[in-house]
C-alpha positions as a printed NumPy array, in Angstrom:
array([[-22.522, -44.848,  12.145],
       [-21.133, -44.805,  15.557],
       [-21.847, -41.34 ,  17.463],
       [-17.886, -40.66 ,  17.762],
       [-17.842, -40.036,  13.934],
       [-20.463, -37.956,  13.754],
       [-19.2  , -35.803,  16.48 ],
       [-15.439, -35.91 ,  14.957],
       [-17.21 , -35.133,  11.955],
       [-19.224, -32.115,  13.128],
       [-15.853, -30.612,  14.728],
       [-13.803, -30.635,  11.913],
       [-16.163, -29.274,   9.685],
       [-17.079, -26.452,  12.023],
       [-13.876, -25.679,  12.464],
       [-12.998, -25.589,   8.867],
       [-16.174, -23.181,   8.263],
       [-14.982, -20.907,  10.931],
       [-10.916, -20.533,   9.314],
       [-12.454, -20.039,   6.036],
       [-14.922, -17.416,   6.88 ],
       [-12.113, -15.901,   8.981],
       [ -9.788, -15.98 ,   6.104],
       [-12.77 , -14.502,   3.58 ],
       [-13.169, -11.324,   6.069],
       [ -9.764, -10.491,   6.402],
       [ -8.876, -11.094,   3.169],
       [-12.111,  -8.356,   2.726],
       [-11.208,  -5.73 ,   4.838],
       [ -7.329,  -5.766,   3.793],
       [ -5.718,  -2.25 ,   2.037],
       [ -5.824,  -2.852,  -1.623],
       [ -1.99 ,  -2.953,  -2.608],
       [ -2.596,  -2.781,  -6.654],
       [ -3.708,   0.218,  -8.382],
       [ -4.06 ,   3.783,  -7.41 ],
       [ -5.515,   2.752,  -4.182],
       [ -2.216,   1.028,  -2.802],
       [  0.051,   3.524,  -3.949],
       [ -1.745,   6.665,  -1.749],
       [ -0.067,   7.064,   1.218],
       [  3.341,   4.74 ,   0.092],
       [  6.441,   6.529,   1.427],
       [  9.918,   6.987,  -1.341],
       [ 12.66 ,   8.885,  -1.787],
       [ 13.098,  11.498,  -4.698],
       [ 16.117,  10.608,  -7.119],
       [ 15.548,  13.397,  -9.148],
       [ 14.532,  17.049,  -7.745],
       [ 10.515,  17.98 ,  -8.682],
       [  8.814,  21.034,  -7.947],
       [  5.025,  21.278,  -8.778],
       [  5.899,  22.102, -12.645],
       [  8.851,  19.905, -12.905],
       [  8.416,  16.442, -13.158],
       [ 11.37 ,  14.086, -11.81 ],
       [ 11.534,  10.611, -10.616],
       [ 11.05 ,   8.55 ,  -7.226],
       [ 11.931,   5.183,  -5.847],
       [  9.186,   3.441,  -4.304],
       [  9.581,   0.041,  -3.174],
       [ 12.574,  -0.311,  -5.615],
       [ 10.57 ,   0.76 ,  -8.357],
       [ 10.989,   4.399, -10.163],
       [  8.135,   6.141, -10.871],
       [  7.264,   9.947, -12.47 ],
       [  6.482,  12.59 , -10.126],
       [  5.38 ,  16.121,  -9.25 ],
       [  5.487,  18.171,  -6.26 ],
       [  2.343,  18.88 ,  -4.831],
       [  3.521,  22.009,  -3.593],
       [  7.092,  23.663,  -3.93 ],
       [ 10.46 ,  22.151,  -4.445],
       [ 11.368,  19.158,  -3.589],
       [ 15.352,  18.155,  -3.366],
       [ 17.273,  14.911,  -4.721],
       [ 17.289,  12.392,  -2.05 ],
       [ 14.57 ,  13.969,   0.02 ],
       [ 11.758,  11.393,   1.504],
       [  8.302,  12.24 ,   0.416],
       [  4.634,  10.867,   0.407],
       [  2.412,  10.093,  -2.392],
       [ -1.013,  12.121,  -1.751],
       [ -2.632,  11.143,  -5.332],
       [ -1.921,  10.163,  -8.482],
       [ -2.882,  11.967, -12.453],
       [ -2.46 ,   9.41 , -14.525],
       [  0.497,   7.706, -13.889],
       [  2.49 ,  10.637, -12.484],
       [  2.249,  10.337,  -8.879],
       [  1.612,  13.803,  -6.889],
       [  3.817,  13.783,  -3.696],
       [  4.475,  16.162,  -0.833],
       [  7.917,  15.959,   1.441],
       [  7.558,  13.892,   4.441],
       [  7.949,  15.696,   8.105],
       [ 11.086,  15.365,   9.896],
       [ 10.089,  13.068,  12.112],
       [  8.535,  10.797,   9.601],
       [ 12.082,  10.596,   8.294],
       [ 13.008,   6.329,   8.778]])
């Protein structure tokens, strides 16, 4: 084997080894977006009015989803937060002002 293979060889395969591990870490240190992890923190917008012992409905993402208030009253069409979730009734808390996109 001539010395030009094995040196075309060597390349490619190195750089092969270095995307893949690349791809394996990022891949490993992305946000989970499934479960209860990847909904904490998602931003919606309340379609029906909650309070913290009134349940109403969201819109996530397109989705609707049951919700509470975390704390006080929270009107129809008002942009909130989801801080954590019981079950799969998502506890959210209005967003600030300026948070308002």
């Amino acid at each position: 084997m001539s010395w030009q293979v094995i040196v075309a060889t060597t390349i490619l395969l190195g750089g092969f080894f270095i995307f893949a591990i690349g791809a394996a870490v990022r891949a490993h240190l992305r946000k989970p977006t499934t479960g209860k992890e990847g909904m904490l923190g998602m931003k919606g917008k309340a379609v029906e009015a909650l309070s913290e012992d009134a349940r109403g409905e969201i819109s996530i993402a397109g989705e609707l989803w049951r919700a509470r208030s975390r704390q006080g009253n929270i009107a129809s069409g008002e942009k909130v937060e989801v801080v954590a979730m019981e079950g799969l009734t998502l506890v959210v808390q209005p967003l600030p002002e300026e948070q308002h996109q």
